[in-house]
Every structure is written in C-alpha cells, then in structure tokens.
PDB file of C-alpha atoms in Angstrom:
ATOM      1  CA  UNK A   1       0.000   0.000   0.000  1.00 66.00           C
ATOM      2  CA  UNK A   2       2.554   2.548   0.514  1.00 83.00           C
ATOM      3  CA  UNK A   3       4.505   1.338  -2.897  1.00 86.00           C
ATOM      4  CA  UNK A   4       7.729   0.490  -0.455  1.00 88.00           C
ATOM      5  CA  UNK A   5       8.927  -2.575  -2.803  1.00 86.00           C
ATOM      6  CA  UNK A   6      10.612  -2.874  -5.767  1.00 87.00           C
ATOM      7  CA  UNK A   7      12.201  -6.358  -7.968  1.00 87.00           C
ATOM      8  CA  UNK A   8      15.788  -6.443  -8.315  1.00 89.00           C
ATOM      9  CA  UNK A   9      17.260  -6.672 -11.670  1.00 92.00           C
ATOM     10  CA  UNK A  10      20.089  -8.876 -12.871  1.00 90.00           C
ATOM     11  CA  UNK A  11      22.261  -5.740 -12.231  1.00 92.00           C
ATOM     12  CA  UNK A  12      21.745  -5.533  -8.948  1.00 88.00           C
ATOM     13  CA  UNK A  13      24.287  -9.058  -7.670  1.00 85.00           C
ATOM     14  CA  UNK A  14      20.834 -10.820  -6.537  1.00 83.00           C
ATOM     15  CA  UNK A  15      18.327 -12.896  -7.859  1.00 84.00           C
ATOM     16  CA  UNK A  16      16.080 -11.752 -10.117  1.00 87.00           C
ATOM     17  CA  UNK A  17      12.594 -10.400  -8.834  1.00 84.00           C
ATOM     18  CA  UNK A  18      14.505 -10.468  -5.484  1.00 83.00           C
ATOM     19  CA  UNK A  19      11.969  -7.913  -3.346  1.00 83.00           C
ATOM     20  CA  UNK A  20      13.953  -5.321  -1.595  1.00 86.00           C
ATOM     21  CA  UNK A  21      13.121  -1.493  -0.811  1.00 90.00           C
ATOM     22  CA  UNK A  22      15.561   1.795  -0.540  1.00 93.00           C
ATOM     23  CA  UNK A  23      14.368   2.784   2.983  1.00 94.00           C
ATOM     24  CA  UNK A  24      16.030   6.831   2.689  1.00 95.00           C
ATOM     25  CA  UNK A  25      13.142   7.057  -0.126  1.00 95.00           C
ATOM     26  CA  UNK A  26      10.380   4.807   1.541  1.00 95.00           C
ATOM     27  CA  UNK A  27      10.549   2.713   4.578  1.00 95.00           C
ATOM     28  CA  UNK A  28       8.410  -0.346   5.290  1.00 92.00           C
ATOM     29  CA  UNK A  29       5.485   0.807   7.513  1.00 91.00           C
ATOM     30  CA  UNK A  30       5.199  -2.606   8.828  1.00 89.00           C
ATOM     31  CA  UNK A  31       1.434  -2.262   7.311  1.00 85.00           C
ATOM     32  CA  UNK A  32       0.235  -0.207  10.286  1.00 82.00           C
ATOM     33  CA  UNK A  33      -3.189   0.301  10.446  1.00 80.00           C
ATOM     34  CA  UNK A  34      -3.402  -3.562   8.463  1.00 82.00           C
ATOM     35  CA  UNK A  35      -4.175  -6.639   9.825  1.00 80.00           C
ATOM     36  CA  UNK A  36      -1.454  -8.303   7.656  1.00 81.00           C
ATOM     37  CA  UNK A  37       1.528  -7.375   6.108  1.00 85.00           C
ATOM     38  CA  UNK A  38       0.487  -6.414   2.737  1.00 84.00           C
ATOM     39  CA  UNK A  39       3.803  -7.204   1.108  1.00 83.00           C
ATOM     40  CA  UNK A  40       3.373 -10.899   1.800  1.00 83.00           C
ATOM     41  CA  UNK A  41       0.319 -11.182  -0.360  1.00 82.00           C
ATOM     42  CA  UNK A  42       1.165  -8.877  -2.900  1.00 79.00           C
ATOM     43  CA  UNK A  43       4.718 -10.579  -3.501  1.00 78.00           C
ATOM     44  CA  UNK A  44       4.378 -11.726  -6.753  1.00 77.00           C
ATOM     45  CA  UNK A  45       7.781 -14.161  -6.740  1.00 76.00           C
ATOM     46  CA  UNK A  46       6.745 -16.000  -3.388  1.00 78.00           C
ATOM     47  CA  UNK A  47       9.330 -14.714  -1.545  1.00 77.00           C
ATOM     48  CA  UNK A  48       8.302 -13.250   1.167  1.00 80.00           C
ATOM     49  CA  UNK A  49       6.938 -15.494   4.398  1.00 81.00           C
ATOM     50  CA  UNK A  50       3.612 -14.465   5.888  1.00 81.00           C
ATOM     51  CA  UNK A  51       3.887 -13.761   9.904  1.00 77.00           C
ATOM     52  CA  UNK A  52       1.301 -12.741  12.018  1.00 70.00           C
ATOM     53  CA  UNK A  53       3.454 -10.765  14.392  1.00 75.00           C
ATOM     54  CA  UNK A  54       5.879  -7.706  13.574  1.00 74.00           C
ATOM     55  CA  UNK A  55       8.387  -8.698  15.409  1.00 77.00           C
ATOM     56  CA  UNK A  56       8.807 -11.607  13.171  1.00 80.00           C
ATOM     57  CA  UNK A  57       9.596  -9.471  10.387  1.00 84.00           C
ATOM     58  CA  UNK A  58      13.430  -9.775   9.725  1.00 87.00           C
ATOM     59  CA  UNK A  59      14.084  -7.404   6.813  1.00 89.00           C
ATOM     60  CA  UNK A  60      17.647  -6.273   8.076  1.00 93.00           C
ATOM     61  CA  UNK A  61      19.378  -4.576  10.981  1.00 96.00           C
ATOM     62  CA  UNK A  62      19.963  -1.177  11.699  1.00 97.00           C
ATOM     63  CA  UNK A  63      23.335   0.163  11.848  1.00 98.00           C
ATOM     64  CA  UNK A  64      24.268   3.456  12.925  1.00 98.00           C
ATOM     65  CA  UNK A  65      27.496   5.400  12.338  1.00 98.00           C
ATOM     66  CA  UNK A  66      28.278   7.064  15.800  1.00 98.00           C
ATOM     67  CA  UNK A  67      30.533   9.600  14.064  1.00 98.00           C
ATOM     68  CA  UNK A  68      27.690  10.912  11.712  1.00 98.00           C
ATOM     69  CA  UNK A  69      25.178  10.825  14.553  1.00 99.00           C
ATOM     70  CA  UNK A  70      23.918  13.925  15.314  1.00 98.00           C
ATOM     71  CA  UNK A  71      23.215  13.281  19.111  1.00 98.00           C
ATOM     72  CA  UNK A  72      26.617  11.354  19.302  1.00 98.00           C
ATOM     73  CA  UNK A  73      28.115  15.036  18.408  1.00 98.00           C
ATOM     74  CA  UNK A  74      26.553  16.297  21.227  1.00 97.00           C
ATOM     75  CA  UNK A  75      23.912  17.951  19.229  1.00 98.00           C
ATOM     76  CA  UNK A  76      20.151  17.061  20.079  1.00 97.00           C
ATOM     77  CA  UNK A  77      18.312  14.625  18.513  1.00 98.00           C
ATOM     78  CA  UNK A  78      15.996  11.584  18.660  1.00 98.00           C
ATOM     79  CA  UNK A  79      14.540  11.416  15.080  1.00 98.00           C
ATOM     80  CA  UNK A  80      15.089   7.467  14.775  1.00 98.00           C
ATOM     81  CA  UNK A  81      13.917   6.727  18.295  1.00 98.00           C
ATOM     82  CA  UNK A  82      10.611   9.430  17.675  1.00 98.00           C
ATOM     83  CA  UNK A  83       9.817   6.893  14.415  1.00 98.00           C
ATOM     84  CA  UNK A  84      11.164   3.331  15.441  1.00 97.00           C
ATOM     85  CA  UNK A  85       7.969   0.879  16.055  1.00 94.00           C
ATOM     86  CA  UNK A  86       9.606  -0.734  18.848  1.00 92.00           C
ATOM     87  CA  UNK A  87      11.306   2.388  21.085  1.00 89.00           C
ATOM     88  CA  UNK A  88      13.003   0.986  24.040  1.00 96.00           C
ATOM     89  CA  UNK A  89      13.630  -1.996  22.731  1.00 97.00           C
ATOM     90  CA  UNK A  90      14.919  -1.852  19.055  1.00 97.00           C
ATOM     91  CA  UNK A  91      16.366   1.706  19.718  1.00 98.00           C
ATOM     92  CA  UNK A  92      17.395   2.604  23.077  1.00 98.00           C
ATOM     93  CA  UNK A  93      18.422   5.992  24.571  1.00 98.00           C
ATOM     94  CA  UNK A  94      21.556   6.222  26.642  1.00 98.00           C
ATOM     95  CA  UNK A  95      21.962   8.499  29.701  1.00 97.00           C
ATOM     96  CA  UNK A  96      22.770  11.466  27.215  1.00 97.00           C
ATOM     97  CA  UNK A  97      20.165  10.603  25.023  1.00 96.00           C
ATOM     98  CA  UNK A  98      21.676   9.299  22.656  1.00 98.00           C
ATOM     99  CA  UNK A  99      21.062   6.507  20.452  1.00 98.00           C
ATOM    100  CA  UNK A 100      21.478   2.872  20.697  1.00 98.00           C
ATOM    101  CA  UNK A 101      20.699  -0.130  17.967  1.00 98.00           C
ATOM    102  CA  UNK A 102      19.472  -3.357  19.758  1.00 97.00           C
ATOM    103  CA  UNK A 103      19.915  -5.515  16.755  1.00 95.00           C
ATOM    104  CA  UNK A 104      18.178  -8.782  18.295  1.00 94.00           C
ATOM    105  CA  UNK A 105      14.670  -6.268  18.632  1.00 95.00           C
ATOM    106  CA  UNK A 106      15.280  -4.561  15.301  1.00 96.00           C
ATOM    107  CA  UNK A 107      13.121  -5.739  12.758  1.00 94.00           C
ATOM    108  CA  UNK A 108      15.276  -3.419   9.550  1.00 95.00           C
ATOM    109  CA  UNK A 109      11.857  -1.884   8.917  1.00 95.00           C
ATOM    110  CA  UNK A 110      13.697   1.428   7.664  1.00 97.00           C
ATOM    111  CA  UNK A 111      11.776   4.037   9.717  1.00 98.00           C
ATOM    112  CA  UNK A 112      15.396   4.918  11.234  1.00 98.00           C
ATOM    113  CA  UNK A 113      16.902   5.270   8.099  1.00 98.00           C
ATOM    114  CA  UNK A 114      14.374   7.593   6.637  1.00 98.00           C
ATOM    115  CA  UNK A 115      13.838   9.926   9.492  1.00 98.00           C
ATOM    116  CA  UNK A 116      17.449  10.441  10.297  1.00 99.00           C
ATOM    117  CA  UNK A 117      18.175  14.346  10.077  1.00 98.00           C
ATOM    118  CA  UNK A 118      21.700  13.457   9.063  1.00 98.00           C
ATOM    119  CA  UNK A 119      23.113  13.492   5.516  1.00 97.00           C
ATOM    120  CA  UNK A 120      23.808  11.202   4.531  1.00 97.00           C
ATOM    121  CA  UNK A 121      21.823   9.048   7.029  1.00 98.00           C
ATOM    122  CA  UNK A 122      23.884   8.514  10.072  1.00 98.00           C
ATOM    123  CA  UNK A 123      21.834   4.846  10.528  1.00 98.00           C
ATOM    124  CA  UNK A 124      21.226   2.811   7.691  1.00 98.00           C
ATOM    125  CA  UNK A 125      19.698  -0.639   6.979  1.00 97.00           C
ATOM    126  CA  UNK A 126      21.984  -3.652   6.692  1.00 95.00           C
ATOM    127  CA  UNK A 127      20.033  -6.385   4.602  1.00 88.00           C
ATOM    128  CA  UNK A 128      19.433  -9.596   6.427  1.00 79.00           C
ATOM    129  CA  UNK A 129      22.175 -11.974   5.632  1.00 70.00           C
ATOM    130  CA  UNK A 130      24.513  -9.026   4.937  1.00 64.00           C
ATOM    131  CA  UNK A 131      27.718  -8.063   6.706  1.00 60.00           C
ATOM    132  CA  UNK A 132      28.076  -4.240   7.649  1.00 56.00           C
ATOM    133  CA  UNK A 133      30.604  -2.498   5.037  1.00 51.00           C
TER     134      UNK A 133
END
C-alpha cells in the first residue's frame, strides 16, 4: 500500500525479482493500520513469508554510524527513536540521550533510516544476511 517494494534486476548481484526497498526514499510501515503485512500477499515471486506478528519481520538490521550521529556530536536529537515501532527496545536511549541499535529487537523496517536528520543518514539498513561495510 505505501509502494515500499521494488524487484531487483540482474544488475543488482541478486536474484532476479529479489523484493527489496531503498528505505532513505520509503521505509516499510510494517502495514500499520493492516491486519497483515500487505507485502506478503502482494509478492508476486513467493518470496516473502507471511507472519502474524511484527516482530517476526526480519528485513535487516539497523546500523548506525556514531561519528555521523547527530546526538553522538553532542547535538540534540531523537529522530530514529521518535519513528522506530519498537522504542526501548529496538532503539534505546543512553543516559545522554543518545542513540542505541538493539539488533536482536530490530526488525530493519527502515523508519530509522528515513527519518534520520543526518546526511547522509547517520543509521542505515543492513540487509538480512549481509555483513556491515
């Protein structure tokens, strides 16, 4: 519904019709205001497992880059934590207020990633099954 998926092309290193999303352009909503996740049905290669439960989505994890961190430079800011469907848990906030990745609560939905004031994003989605560059 909110047009978050795209089919990777033989260019991309994947398989084709491999579902992925750019989350800096349009994160995955986790269907809010559904009673599924959307994506799952509308998947036309198969690829994508229904679940009944958010936290059973495993897209990616989020990774954040301390040094490009705006609150990590001591300047004010909780834009990922504000947007992250699972504060507290997948993003935490030390005792300066600054943020923290959880990666066994983080589902790689991409809110993070696209609400991050920093540019380029100071926390970015690493795909499941992908090492951190």
């Amino acid at each position: 519904p909110y047009e978050t998926l795209h089919l990777a092309t033989a260019a991309m290193g994947v398989a084709i019709g491999t579902p992925y999303f750019v989350a800096r352009q349009v994160p995955c909503y986790l269907c809010q205001g559904y009673d599924e996740l959307r994506c799952t049905v509308a998947c036309p290669t198969g690829a994508l497992e229904p679940t009944s439960a958010w936290t059973e989505v495993h897209i990616g994890i989020a990774v954040l880059d301390r040094e490009m961190c705006l609150a990590w430079q001591g300047i004010p800011c909780r834009a990922c934590w504000h947007v992250c469907p699972f504060p507290n848990e997948a993003i935490v906030l030390d005792e300066r207020g600054r943020a923290i990745v959880q990666p066994e609560a983080c589902v790689g939905c991409g809110l993070c990633e696209h609400a991050c004031l920093a540019e380029p994003s100071a926390i970015v989605i690493i795909p499941e099954g992908r090492e951190p560059l």
